[in-house]
Amino acid sequence: MKQRPSVVVFDVIETLFPLEPIRAKLQDAGLPGHALEIWFAQLLRNAFALNATDSYSPFKEIALDALEAVARANGATLTEQQRSEIIGTFAQLDAYSDVAPAMQRLAERGVRMVALTNGSQEVTSKLLARAGVDGLIEHVISVDEVRLWKPRKEVYLHCVQRCGVEPSKITLVACHSWDIHGAKNAGLGTAFLRRHGKAFSSVMDAPDHIAENLDSLVNELLASGAR
């Protein structure tokens, strides 16, 4: 039986907070709705390229650069106000409805919780406060602290150090296959959340748990063996 985690580490964007509200902002700026997926994919591609060459830029810089590229590809020129409003929406996202109840259940069972994000600590803290779960989160850890993006192993090991427990006693919850793969390679337990029915990539190391929502995922984690 898999070990019940002492600490659950949550990825943030798309795992806890959907990006959908940003789509309307892009459309207001004259971009097509599908630009959201293209923008986020380009953002991650550029971040991962920097990661692979031991280089670093923070989330906002990479996001703005990718946004400009997507706008140009669609024949649009964004004003400073439009760029600011689009980027600012990252701090105004509402959590999925299953987030607060799931975290409350974990807290009641004595499981510690941490947020680990490729975004900034400031924006992530605002999101968690907006969702009313900031009091349940022990640490908000940003990749800015190590100047490398997930899924680099160093990021997860930094999280392990901050938590002060063995990697095997930590489980990362994420809806991204690459995030699960990175955590697995750092020795953490892993739980894949199938937001919107997303399939797990067959070329990545398989997660320890897979669930359709946080409620069922918490059931699995709490039912795991004694810590």
Tab-separated table of C-alpha atoms in Angstrom:
chain	number	residue	atom	x	y	z
A	1	MET	CA	0.000	0.000	0.000
A	2	LYS	CA	1.294	3.458	-0.879
A	3	GLN	CA	2.361	5.597	2.054
A	4	ARG	CA	-0.025	8.289	3.246
A	5	PRO	CA	1.731	11.642	2.750
A	6	SER	CA	2.755	13.883	5.619
A	7	VAL	CA	2.783	16.842	3.227
A	8	VAL	CA	0.706	17.473	0.107
A	9	VAL	CA	2.272	19.933	-2.310
A	10	PHE	CA	-0.109	21.577	-4.768
A	11	ASP	CA	0.751	22.931	-8.167
A	12	VAL	CA	-1.268	26.122	-8.607
A	13	ILE	CA	-2.145	27.308	-12.119
A	14	GLU	CA	-4.659	24.984	-13.828
A	15	THR	CA	-4.454	22.509	-10.930
A	16	LEU	CA	-6.188	24.774	-8.394
A	17	PHE	CA	-7.139	27.785	-10.546
A	18	PRO	CA	-8.462	27.533	-14.126
A	19	LEU	CA	-7.135	29.931	-16.749
A	20	GLU	CA	-10.503	30.304	-18.467
A	21	PRO	CA	-11.174	33.918	-17.279
A	22	ILE	CA	-8.087	35.033	-19.222
A	23	ARG	CA	-9.711	33.942	-22.490
A	24	ALA	CA	-12.239	36.781	-22.293
A	25	LYS	CA	-9.432	39.296	-21.701
A	26	LEU	CA	-7.630	38.076	-24.805
A	27	GLN	CA	-10.812	38.346	-26.855
A	28	ASP	CA	-11.409	41.859	-25.533
A	29	ALA	CA	-7.954	42.731	-26.892
A	30	GLY	CA	-8.871	41.425	-30.354
A	31	LEU	CA	-7.296	37.985	-30.113
A	32	PRO	CA	-9.130	34.712	-30.854
A	33	GLY	CA	-10.266	32.594	-27.923
A	34	HIS	CA	-7.876	29.752	-28.782
A	35	ALA	CA	-4.964	32.150	-28.291
A	36	LEU	CA	-5.086	31.233	-24.597
A	37	GLU	CA	-3.851	27.689	-25.196
A	38	ILE	CA	-1.238	28.847	-27.710
A	39	TRP	CA	0.019	31.551	-25.351
A	40	PHE	CA	0.349	29.240	-22.363
A	41	ALA	CA	2.073	26.575	-24.477
A	42	GLN	CA	4.579	29.106	-25.827
A	43	LEU	CA	5.145	30.448	-22.322
A	44	LEU	CA	6.024	26.970	-21.054
A	45	ARG	CA	8.128	26.146	-24.119
A	46	ASN	CA	10.276	29.236	-23.618
A	47	ALA	CA	10.587	28.621	-19.879
A	48	PHE	CA	11.632	25.018	-20.448
A	49	ALA	CA	14.195	26.084	-23.066
A	50	LEU	CA	15.739	28.454	-20.539
A	51	ASN	CA	15.624	25.661	-17.952
A	52	ALA	CA	17.494	23.304	-20.263
A	53	THR	CA	20.317	25.818	-20.665
A	54	ASP	CA	20.579	26.726	-16.964
A	55	SER	CA	19.111	30.167	-17.642
A	56	TYR	CA	16.232	31.848	-15.847
A	57	SER	CA	13.582	34.506	-16.260
A	58	PRO	CA	10.611	34.977	-13.921
A	59	PHE	CA	7.053	34.119	-14.900
A	60	LYS	CA	5.912	37.662	-15.729
A	61	GLU	CA	8.802	38.316	-18.130
A	62	ILE	CA	8.271	35.077	-20.030
A	63	ALA	CA	4.493	35.537	-20.047
A	64	LEU	CA	4.720	39.044	-21.517
A	65	ASP	CA	7.214	37.952	-24.171
A	66	ALA	CA	5.012	35.022	-25.245
A	67	LEU	CA	1.921	37.246	-25.199
A	68	GLU	CA	3.554	39.692	-27.605
A	69	ALA	CA	4.526	36.833	-29.923
A	70	VAL	CA	0.959	35.483	-29.984
A	71	ALA	CA	-0.468	38.963	-30.581
A	72	ARG	CA	1.892	39.564	-33.524
A	73	ALA	CA	1.029	36.169	-34.998
A	74	ASN	CA	-2.622	37.239	-34.949
A	75	GLY	CA	-1.943	40.666	-36.453
A	76	ALA	CA	-2.705	42.501	-33.202
A	77	THR	CA	-0.818	45.230	-31.378
A	78	LEU	CA	-1.520	45.319	-27.668
A	79	THR	CA	-1.511	48.534	-25.696
A	80	GLU	CA	0.276	48.779	-22.365
A	81	GLN	CA	-3.110	48.795	-20.627
A	82	GLN	CA	-4.229	45.648	-22.454
A	83	ARG	CA	-1.016	43.813	-21.572
A	84	SER	CA	-1.364	44.900	-17.945
A	85	GLU	CA	-5.007	43.790	-17.744
A	86	ILE	CA	-4.289	40.395	-19.294
A	87	ILE	CA	-1.317	39.664	-17.047
A	88	GLY	CA	-3.172	41.062	-14.044
A	89	THR	CA	-5.908	38.473	-14.488
A	90	PHE	CA	-3.503	35.824	-13.171
A	91	ALA	CA	-4.037	37.341	-9.709
A	92	GLN	CA	-7.834	37.393	-10.095
A	93	LEU	CA	-8.603	33.766	-10.869
A	94	ASP	CA	-11.224	31.873	-8.877
A	95	ALA	CA	-10.395	28.417	-7.544
A	96	TYR	CA	-12.140	25.271	-8.713
A	97	SER	CA	-15.079	24.436	-6.438
A	98	ASP	CA	-13.390	21.295	-5.087
A	99	VAL	CA	-10.285	23.102	-3.793
A	100	ALA	CA	-11.411	24.511	-0.433
A	101	PRO	CA	-13.327	21.385	0.727
A	102	ALA	CA	-10.436	19.095	-0.209
A	103	MET	CA	-7.879	21.223	1.608
A	104	GLN	CA	-10.113	21.448	4.670
A	105	ARG	CA	-10.372	17.659	4.814
A	106	LEU	CA	-6.601	17.279	4.590
A	107	ALA	CA	-6.106	19.851	7.344
A	108	GLU	CA	-8.595	18.049	9.588
A	109	ARG	CA	-6.579	14.852	9.179
A	110	GLY	CA	-3.326	16.578	10.089
A	111	VAL	CA	-1.823	16.647	6.603
A	112	ARG	CA	0.394	19.660	5.969
A	113	MET	CA	-0.077	21.588	2.707
A	114	VAL	CA	2.265	23.634	0.548
A	115	ALA	CA	1.874	25.472	-2.761
A	116	LEU	CA	4.714	25.088	-5.295
A	117	THR	CA	4.450	27.378	-8.287
A	118	ASN	CA	6.249	28.502	-11.424
A	119	GLY	CA	4.584	31.857	-10.767
A	120	SER	CA	5.472	34.478	-8.202
A	121	GLN	CA	5.002	34.110	-4.464
A	122	GLU	CA	3.063	37.386	-4.358
A	123	VAL	CA	0.490	36.470	-7.007
A	124	THR	CA	0.081	32.936	-5.686
A	125	SER	CA	-0.512	34.207	-2.152
A	126	LYS	CA	-3.205	36.555	-3.489
A	127	LEU	CA	-4.918	33.678	-5.284
A	128	LEU	CA	-4.906	31.474	-2.194
A	129	ALA	CA	-6.284	34.311	-0.079
A	130	ARG	CA	-8.959	34.973	-2.694
A	131	ALA	CA	-9.968	31.306	-2.445
A	132	GLY	CA	-10.030	31.490	1.349
A	133	VAL	CA	-7.465	28.726	1.787
A	134	ASP	CA	-4.346	30.747	2.579
A	135	GLY	CA	-4.626	29.843	6.251
A	136	LEU	CA	-4.357	26.150	5.363
A	137	ILE	CA	-1.160	26.523	3.339
A	138	GLU	CA	2.072	26.286	5.314
A	139	HIS	CA	4.433	27.596	2.619
A	140	VAL	CA	4.019	29.298	-0.751
A	141	ILE	CA	7.163	28.325	-2.627
A	142	SER	CA	8.009	30.032	-5.912
A	143	VAL	CA	10.623	28.940	-8.418
A	144	ASP	CA	12.031	32.453	-7.987
A	145	GLU	CA	13.712	31.056	-4.861
A	146	VAL	CA	15.925	28.696	-6.879
A	147	ARG	CA	15.825	30.536	-10.236
A	148	LEU	CA	14.856	27.383	-12.089
A	149	TRP	CA	11.426	26.290	-13.309
A	150	LYS	CA	9.638	23.061	-12.636
A	151	PRO	CA	10.168	20.300	-13.738
A	152	ARG	CA	13.858	20.699	-12.809
A	153	LYS	CA	14.703	18.325	-9.957
A	154	GLU	CA	16.292	21.154	-7.974
A	155	VAL	CA	12.915	22.842	-7.546
A	156	TYR	CA	11.297	19.822	-5.895
A	157	LEU	CA	14.338	19.173	-3.707
A	158	HIS	CA	14.202	22.796	-2.555
A	159	CYS	CA	10.573	22.206	-1.614
A	160	VAL	CA	11.592	19.063	0.278
A	161	GLN	CA	14.179	21.064	2.199
A	162	ARG	CA	11.633	23.753	3.083
A	163	CYS	CA	9.191	21.097	4.320
A	164	GLY	CA	11.819	19.327	6.408
A	165	VAL	CA	10.701	15.768	5.648
A	166	GLU	CA	11.893	12.955	3.386
A	167	PRO	CA	10.850	13.188	-0.280
A	168	SER	CA	8.853	9.963	0.020
A	169	LYS	CA	6.610	11.584	2.649
A	170	ILE	CA	5.576	14.345	0.236
A	171	THR	CA	3.024	13.973	-2.556
A	172	LEU	CA	2.779	16.486	-5.382
A	173	VAL	CA	-0.703	17.096	-6.791
A	174	ALA	CA	-0.708	18.486	-10.332
A	175	CYS	CA	-2.679	18.359	-13.574
A	176	HIS	CA	0.455	18.530	-15.761
A	177	SER	CA	2.258	15.356	-16.799
A	178	TRP	CA	5.620	17.149	-16.920
A	179	ASP	CA	5.172	18.334	-13.322
A	180	ILE	CA	4.388	14.813	-12.123
A	181	HIS	CA	7.403	13.498	-14.056
A	182	GLY	CA	9.718	16.043	-12.431
A	183	ALA	CA	8.484	15.327	-8.915
A	184	LYS	CA	8.718	11.581	-9.471
A	185	ASN	CA	12.336	11.909	-10.540
A	186	ALA	CA	13.073	13.873	-7.368
A	187	GLY	CA	11.706	11.028	-5.236
A	188	LEU	CA	8.345	12.558	-4.288
A	189	GLY	CA	5.028	10.776	-4.325
A	190	THR	CA	2.777	11.971	-7.132
A	191	ALA	CA	-0.941	12.412	-7.811
A	192	PHE	CA	-2.259	13.382	-11.230
A	193	LEU	CA	-5.475	15.382	-11.318
A	194	ARG	CA	-7.357	14.884	-14.569
A	195	ARG	CA	-8.800	18.354	-14.957
A	196	HIS	CA	-11.290	18.367	-17.862
A	197	GLY	CA	-10.516	14.697	-18.500
A	198	LYS	CA	-6.937	15.386	-19.551
A	199	ALA	CA	-4.955	12.196	-20.171
A	200	PHE	CA	-1.568	11.539	-18.607
A	201	SER	CA	1.319	11.492	-21.091
A	202	SER	CA	2.575	7.977	-21.805
A	203	VAL	CA	6.190	9.167	-22.185
A	204	MET	CA	6.351	10.507	-18.603
A	205	ASP	CA	6.916	8.509	-15.415
A	206	ALA	CA	3.521	7.312	-14.203
A	207	PRO	CA	1.952	8.924	-11.112
A	208	ASP	CA	1.157	7.046	-7.919
A	209	HIS	CA	-2.461	8.245	-8.016
A	210	ILE	CA	-4.831	9.433	-10.747
A	211	ALA	CA	-8.212	11.024	-10.008
A	212	GLU	CA	-10.877	13.042	-11.786
A	213	ASN	CA	-11.290	15.604	-8.989
A	214	LEU	CA	-9.771	16.637	-5.682
A	215	ASP	CA	-12.482	14.987	-3.618
A	216	SER	CA	-11.719	11.508	-4.921
A	217	LEU	CA	-7.994	12.209	-4.885
A	218	VAL	CA	-8.075	13.175	-1.197
A	219	ASN	CA	-10.014	9.964	-0.516
A	220	GLU	CA	-7.180	7.983	-2.091
A	221	LEU	CA	-4.452	9.864	-0.247
A	222	LEU	CA	-6.116	9.557	3.147
A	223	ALA	CA	-6.799	5.871	2.572
A	224	SER	CA	-3.123	5.199	1.914
A	225	GLY	CA	-1.026	3.341	4.481
A	226	ALA	CA	-0.043	4.790	7.856
A	227	ARG	CA	2.570	7.494	7.764
